[in-house]
XYZ file of C-alpha atoms in Angstrom:
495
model
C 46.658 195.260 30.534
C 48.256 194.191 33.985
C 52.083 193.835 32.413
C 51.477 197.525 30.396
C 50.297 198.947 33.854
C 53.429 197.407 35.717
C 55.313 198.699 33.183
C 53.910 202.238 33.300
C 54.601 202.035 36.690
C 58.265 200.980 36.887
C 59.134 203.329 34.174
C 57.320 206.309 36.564
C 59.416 204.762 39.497
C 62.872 204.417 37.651
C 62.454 208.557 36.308
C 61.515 209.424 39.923
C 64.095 207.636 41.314
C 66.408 208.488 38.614
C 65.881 212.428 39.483
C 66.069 211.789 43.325
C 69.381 210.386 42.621
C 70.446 213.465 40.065
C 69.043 215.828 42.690
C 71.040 214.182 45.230
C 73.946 214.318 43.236
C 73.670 218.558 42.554
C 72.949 218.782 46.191
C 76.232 217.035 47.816
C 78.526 219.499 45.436
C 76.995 222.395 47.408
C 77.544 221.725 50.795
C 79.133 224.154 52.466
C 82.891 223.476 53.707
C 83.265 225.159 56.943
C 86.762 223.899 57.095
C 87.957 225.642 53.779
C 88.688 229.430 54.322
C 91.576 232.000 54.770
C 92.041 234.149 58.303
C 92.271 237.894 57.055
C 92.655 241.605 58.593
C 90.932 244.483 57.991
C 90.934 247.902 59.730
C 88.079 250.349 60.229
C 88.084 253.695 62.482
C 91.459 252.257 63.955
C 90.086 249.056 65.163
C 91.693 245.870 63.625
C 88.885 243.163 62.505
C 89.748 239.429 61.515
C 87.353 237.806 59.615
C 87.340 233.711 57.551
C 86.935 234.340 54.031
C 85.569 231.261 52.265
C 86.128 232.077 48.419
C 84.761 231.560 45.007
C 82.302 229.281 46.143
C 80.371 227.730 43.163
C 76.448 228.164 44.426
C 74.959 226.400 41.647
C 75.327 222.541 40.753
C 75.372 223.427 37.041
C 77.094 226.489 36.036
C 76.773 228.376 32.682
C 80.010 230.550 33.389
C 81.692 229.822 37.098
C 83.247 233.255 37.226
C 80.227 234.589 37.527
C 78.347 231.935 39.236
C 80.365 231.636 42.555
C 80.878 233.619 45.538
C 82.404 234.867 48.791
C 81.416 234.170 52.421
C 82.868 236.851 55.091
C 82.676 235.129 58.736
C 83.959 237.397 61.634
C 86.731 235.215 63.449
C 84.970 235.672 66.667
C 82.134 233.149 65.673
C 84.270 230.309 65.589
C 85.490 230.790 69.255
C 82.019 230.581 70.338
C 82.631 234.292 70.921
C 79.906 237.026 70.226
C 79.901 240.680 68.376
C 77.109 242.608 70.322
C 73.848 241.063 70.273
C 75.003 238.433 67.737
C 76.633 235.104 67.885
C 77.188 232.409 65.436
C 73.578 231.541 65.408
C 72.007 234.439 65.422
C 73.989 236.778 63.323
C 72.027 238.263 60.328
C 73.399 238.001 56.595
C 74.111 240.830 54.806
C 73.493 239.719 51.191
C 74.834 242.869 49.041
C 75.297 242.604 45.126
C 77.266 244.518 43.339
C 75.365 244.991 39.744
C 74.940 248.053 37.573
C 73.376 248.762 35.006
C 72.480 245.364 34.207
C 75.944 244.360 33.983
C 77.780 240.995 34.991
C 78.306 241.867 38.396
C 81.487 240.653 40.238
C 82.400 239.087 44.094
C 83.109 242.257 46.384
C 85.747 242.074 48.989
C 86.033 243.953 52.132
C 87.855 247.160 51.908
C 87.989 250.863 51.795
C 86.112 253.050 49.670
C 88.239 256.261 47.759
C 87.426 258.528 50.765
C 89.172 256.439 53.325
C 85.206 254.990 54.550
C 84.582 250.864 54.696
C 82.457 249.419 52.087
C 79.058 248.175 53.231
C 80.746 244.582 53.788
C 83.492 245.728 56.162
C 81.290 247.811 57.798
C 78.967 244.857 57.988
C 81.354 242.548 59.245
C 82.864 245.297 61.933
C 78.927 245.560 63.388
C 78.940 241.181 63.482
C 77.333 239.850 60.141
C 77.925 237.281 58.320
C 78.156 238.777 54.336
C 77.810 236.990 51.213
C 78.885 238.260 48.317
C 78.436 236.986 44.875
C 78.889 237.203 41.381
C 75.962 237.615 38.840
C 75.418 236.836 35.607
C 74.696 240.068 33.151
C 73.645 240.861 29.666
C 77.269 241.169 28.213
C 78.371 237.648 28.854
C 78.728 235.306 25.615
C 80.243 231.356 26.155
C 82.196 230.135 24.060
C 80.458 229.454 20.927
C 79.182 233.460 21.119
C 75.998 232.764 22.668
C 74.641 235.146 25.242
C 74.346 233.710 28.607
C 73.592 236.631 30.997
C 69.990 237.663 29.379
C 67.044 238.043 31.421
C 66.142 236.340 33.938
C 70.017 234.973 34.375
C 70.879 237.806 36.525
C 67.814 237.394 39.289
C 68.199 233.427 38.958
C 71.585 233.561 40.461
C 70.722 235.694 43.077
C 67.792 233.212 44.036
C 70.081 230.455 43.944
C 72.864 232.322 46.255
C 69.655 232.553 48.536
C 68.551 228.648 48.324
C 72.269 228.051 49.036
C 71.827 229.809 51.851
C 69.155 228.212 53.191
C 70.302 225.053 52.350
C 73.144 224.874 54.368
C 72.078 226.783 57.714
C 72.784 224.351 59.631
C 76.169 223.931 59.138
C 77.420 227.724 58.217
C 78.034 230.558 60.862
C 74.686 233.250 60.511
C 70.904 233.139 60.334
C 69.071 232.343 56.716
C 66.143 233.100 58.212
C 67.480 237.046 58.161
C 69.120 237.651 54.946
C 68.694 241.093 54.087
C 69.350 241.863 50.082
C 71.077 245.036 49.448
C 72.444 246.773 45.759
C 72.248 250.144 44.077
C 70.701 250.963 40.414
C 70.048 247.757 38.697
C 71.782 246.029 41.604
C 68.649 247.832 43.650
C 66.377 246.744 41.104
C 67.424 243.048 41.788
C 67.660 243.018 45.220
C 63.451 244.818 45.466
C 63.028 241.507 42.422
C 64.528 239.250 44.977
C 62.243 240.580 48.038
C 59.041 240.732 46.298
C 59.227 237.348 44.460
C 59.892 234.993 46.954
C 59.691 231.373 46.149
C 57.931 232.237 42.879
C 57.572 229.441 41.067
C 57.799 231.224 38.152
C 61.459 230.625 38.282
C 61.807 227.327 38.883
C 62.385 226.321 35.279
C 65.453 228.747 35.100
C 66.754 227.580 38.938
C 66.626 223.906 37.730
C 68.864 224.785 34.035
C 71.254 225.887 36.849
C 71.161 222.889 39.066
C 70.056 225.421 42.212
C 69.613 223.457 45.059
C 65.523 222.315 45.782
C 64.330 224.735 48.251
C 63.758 228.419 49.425
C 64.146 231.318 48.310
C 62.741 233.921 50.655
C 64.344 236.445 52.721
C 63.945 238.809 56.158
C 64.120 242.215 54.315
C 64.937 244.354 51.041
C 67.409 247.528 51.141
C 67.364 249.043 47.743
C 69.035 252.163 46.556
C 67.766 253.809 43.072
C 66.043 250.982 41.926
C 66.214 250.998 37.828
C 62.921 248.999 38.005
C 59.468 248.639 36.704
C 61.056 249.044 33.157
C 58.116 248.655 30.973
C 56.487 251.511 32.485
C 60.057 253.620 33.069
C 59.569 255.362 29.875
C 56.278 257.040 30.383
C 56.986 257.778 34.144
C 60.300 259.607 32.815
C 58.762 261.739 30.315
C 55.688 262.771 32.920
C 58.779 264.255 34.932
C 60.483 265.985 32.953
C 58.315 266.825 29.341
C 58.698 270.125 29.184
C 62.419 269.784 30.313
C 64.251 269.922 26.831
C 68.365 270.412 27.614
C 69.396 267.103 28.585
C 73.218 266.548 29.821
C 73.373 263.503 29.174
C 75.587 260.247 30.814
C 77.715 258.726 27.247
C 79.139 255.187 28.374
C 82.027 253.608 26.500
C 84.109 251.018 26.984
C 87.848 251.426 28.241
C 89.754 249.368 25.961
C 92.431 249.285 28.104
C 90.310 246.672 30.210
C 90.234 242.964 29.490
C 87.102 242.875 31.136
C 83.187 244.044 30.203
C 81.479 245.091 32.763
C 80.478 248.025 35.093
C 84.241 248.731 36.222
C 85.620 248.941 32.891
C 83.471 251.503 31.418
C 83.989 255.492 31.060
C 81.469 257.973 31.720
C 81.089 261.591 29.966
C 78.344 264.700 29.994
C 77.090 265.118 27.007
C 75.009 268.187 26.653
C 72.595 268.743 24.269
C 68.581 269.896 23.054
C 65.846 267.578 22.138
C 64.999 267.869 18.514
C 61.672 267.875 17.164
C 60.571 264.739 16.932
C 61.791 263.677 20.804
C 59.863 266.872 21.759
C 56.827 264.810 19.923
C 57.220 261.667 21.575
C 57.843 263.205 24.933
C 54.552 264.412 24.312
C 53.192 261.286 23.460
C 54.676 259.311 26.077
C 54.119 261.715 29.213
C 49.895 261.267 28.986
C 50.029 257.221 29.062
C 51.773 257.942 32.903
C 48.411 259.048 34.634
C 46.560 256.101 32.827
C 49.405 253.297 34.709
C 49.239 255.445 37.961
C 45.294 255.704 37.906
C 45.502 251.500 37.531
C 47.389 251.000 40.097
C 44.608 252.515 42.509
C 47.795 253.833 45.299
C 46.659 255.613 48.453
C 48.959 258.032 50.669
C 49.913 256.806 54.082
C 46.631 258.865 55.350
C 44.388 256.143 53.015
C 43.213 259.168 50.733
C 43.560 257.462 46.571
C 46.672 258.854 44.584
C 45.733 260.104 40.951
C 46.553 262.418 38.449
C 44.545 263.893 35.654
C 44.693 263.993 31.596
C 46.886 267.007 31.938
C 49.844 264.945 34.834
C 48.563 267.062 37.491
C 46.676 265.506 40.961
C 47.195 264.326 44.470
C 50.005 261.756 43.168
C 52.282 264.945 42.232
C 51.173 266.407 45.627
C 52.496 263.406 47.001
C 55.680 263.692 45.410
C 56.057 267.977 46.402
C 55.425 266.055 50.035
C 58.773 264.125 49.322
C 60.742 266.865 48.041
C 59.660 268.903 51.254
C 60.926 266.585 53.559
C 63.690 266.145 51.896
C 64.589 269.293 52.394
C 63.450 269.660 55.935
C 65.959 266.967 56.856
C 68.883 268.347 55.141
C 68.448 271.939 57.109
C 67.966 269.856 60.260
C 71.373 268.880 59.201
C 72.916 271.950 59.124
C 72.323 273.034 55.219
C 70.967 276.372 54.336
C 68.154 275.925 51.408
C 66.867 279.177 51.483
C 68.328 280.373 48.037
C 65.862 277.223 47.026
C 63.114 279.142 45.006
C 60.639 276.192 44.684
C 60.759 276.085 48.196
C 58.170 277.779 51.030
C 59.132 278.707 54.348
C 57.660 279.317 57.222
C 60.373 280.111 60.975
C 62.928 278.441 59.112
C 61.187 275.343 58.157
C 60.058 274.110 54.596
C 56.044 274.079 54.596
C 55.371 273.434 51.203
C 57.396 272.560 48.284
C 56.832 273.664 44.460
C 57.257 270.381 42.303
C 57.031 271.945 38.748
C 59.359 274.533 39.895
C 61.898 272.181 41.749
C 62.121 269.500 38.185
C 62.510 273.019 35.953
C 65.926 274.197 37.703
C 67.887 271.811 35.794
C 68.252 269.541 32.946
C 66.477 266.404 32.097
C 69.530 263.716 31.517
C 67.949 260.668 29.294
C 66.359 261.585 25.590
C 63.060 260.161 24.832
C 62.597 256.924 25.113
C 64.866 257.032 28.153
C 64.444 253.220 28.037
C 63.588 251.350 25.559
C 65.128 252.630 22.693
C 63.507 252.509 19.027
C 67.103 251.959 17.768
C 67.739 249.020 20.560
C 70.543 250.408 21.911
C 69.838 251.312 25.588
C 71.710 249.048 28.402
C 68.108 248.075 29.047
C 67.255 246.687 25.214
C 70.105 244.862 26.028
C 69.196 243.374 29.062
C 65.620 241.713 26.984
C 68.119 240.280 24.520
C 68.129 236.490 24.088
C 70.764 233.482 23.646
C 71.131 234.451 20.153
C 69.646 237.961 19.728
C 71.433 241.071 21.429
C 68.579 243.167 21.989
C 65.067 243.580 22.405
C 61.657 246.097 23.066
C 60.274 245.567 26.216
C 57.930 248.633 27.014
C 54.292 248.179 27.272
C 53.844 251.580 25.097
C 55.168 249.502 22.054
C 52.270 247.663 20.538
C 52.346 245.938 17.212
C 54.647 247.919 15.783
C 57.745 246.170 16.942
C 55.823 243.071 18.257
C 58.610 240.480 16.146
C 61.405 242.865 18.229
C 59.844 242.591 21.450
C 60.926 240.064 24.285
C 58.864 237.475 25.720
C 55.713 239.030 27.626
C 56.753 236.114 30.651
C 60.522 237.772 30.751
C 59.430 240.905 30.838
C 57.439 239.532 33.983
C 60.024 237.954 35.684
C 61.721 241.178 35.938
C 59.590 243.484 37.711
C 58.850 243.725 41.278
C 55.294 245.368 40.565
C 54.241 241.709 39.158
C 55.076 240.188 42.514
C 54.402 242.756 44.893
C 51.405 241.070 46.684
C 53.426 237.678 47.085
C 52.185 236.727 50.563
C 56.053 234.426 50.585
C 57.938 238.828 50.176
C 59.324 240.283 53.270
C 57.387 242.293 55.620
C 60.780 245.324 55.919
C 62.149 247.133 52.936
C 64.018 250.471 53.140
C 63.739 252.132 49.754
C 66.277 255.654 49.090
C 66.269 257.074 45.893
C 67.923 260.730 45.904
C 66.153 263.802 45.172
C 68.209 264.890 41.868
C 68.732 261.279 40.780
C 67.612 261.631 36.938
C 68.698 258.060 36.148
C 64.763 257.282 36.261
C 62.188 259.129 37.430
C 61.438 259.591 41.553
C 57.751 258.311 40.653
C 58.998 254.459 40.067
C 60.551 254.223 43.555
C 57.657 256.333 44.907
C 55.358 253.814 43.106
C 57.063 250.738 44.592
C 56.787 252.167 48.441
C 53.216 253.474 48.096
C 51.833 249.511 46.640
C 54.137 247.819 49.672
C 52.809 250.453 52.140
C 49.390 249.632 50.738
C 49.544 245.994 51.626
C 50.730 246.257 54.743
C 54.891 246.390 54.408
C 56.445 247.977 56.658
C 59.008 250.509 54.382
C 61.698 253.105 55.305
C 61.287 255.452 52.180
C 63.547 258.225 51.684
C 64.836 260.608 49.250
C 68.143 262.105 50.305
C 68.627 265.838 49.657
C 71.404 266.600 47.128
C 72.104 262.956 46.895
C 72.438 261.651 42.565
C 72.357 258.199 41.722
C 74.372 256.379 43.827
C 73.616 254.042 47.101
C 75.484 252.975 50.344
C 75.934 256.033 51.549
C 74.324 256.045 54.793
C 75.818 252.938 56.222
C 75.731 253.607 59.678
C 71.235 254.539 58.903
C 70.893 251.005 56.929
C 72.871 248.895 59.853
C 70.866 250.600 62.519
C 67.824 250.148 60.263
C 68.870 246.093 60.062
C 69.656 245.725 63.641
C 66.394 247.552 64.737
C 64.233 245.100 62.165
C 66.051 242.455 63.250
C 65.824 242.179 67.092
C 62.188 242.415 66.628
């Protein structure tokens, strides 16, 4: 009994030690070479910036597909003269962590540069105000290896992103910046991962999926979230879009189709088109089916307004929650005529000495058309970007809504995927970061305003601290109030 408990014991010593060593082994490929990067120019508003770009940096010990497991680190020049940009110095600059994902996509390393209007891109603006910026590639639900097996399937595209962050924090010591304030930024699904990354913080819920990778052992918190239109909360997106807009039958809707003339699959080489149209009669039916099950999600989720009074709406979609959201659209509107705009041709909206006092929500979502067809989402053919995204290594696509029961239950993804990939599940993670800033523009139709509204109100509730706004005129789109966000991060961040 002696010689089978030694044994049992040098066989649990050898596998420890054996994994030690392999984690060792991952680890010591992803230290960070401060020696290895290219001097490079950029110019914004007339003033010339030099920054050390450290490229294609593999972040993960065992990648699946290196093109779209590596990144870019952005170092202004000044920080290794021991010189400083403003407040911030080598030490103490904050990383600007944007990704550039949509819809799901395989998203690809950003470089500084100019956007079509002749205005820096939020990492040359970043760099020009003193951060350090990371930017990586993600993995996304097109990507297939080489034997045709899909590799970018949930969770691969938020699994990356963690392990950019444990990179991060791994090697503070010997990179220019401050891990301990990252702050996540991306538009659309790229805002949906970057509220995922905030609000699940050193889950271990991912830890099986970090260690496939070979992500280095550690954290995977950060300082703060900035999210623009947040595709998000995707098993409930359906429901929330039909409360909107049922009622609301000519859609013109976005048609996405690849531009053969691209090598590549991914957001970039796509083409967009309006196609207008009518619901038929049997999306008018499940409009009307799916716009009731809204009010029972909202009534669960037991929100209250920023006054503490309880968010609800009835059997019919009407209540204090789409009070809340005529409160939005008012002050929306109320900041773009302090901005100079005149609204008053606006006929959902009530003035009083040239000032918006109340705002008419039914009114305001009937002046135009919806632009998804019912389900918006999750498609009962399985075609939606989103079907897509649930797919597996083998399968393409998958149901992930909660309003499908058992009638697609053998077509439906994994209840613990569908998890992983929602912010709501996470949302009271003590390990999430106390600042987010949340924008989601007033006639963005890519998902309904309630989702984002819905995120803000359970942070708020909590006790986050969140900059919610919903730009007047502004569609789906983000990073377009750069000089806002950086005063946003340099307030949050010199507290």
């Amino acid at each position: 009994m002696r010689k089978l408990n030694l044994f049992l014991f040098f066989n649990l010593f050898s596998t420890l030690l054996f994994s030690q060593e392999k984690e060792i082994s991952i680890n010591s490929k992803l230290k960070f070479d401060k020696n290895n990067y290219l001097i490079k120019e950029a110019s914004i508003n007339g003033k010339n910036i030099k920054y050390c770009s450290f490229e294609n940096i593999i972040y993960v010990g065992k990648p699946v597909d290196i093109a779209y497991q590596s990144m870019n680190v952005y170092i202004p020049e000044e920080y290794f003269k021991n010189e400083s940009i403003g407040k911030y110095n080598s030490e103490t600059a904050p990383i600007f962590l944007p990704n550039s994902v949509g819809g799901y996509m395989p998203g690809k390393i950003e470089k500084p540069d100019l956007k079509k209007d002749g205005s820096p891109n939020s990492i040359l603006y970043a760099l020009s105000k003193g951060y350090v910026v990371v930017s990586p590639a993600l993995r996304g639900r097109t990507l297939t290896d080489k034997e045709g097996l899909y590799t970018g399937k949930a969770p691969a595209g938020i699994v990356d992103l963690k392990a950019v962050v444990r990179y991060l924090h791994y090697n503070d010591k010997d990179m220019p910046g401050n891990a301990e304030k990252i702050i996540s930024n991306g538009t659309s699904a790229g805002g949906a991962l970057s509220a995922l990354l905030g609000a699940s913080a050193n889950s271990k819920d991912y830890n099986k999926y970090l260690d496939e990778i070979g992500a280095v052992e550690g954290r995977d918190d950060i300082y703060a979230v900035s999210s623009y239109c947040p595709i998000t909360n995707l098993e409930n997106a359906d429901i929330a879009y039909e409360w909107q807009f049922n009622g609301i039958n000519n859609y013109s809707k976005m048609i996405i189709t690849r531009n053969t003339s691209s090598e590549e699959f991914n957001d970039r080489s796509l083409k967009r088109s309006i196609q207008k149209g009518e619901l038929n009669k049997n999306e008018i039916e499940i409009s009307n089916i799916l716009k009731p099950l809204f009010s029972t999600y909202l009534n669960s989720l037991s929100l209250k307004d920023e006054n503490g009074n309880t968010l609800y709406l009835d059997e019919e979609g009407n209540g204090s929650f789409k009070n809340y959201l005529s409160t939005v659209l008012k002050d929306s509107a109320n900041k773009a005529i302090s901005d100079g705009k005149d609204l008053r041709n606006e006929k959902y909206l009530i003035f009083e000495n040239s000032k918006v006092v109340s705002a008419d929500w039914d009114k305001f979502i009937k002046s135009g058309d919806r632009m998804k067809t019912p389900p918006a989402f999750d498609s009962f053919n399985l075609d939606s970007g989103e079907n897509n995204l649930f797919g597996t290594k083998i399968v393409d696509n998958k149901h992930f809504a909660n309003f499908y029961k058992e009638k697609f239950s053998e077509e439906k993804a994994d209840s613990n995927i569908i998890k992983l990939m929602n912010p709501m599940n996470y949302i009271e993670n003590p390990e999430s970061p106390k600042y987010w800033r949340i924008r989601h523009g007033i006639i963005d139709k890519d998902t309904s305003l309630a989702i984002p509204v819905i995120l803000s109100l359970k942070l708020k509730n909590i006790g986050k601290k969140v900059d919610f706004f919903s730009p007047w005129g502004q569609g789906h789109g983000g990073d377009y109030d750069l000089e806002e966000l950086f005063d946003w991060i340099d307030e949050i961040v010199n507290k």
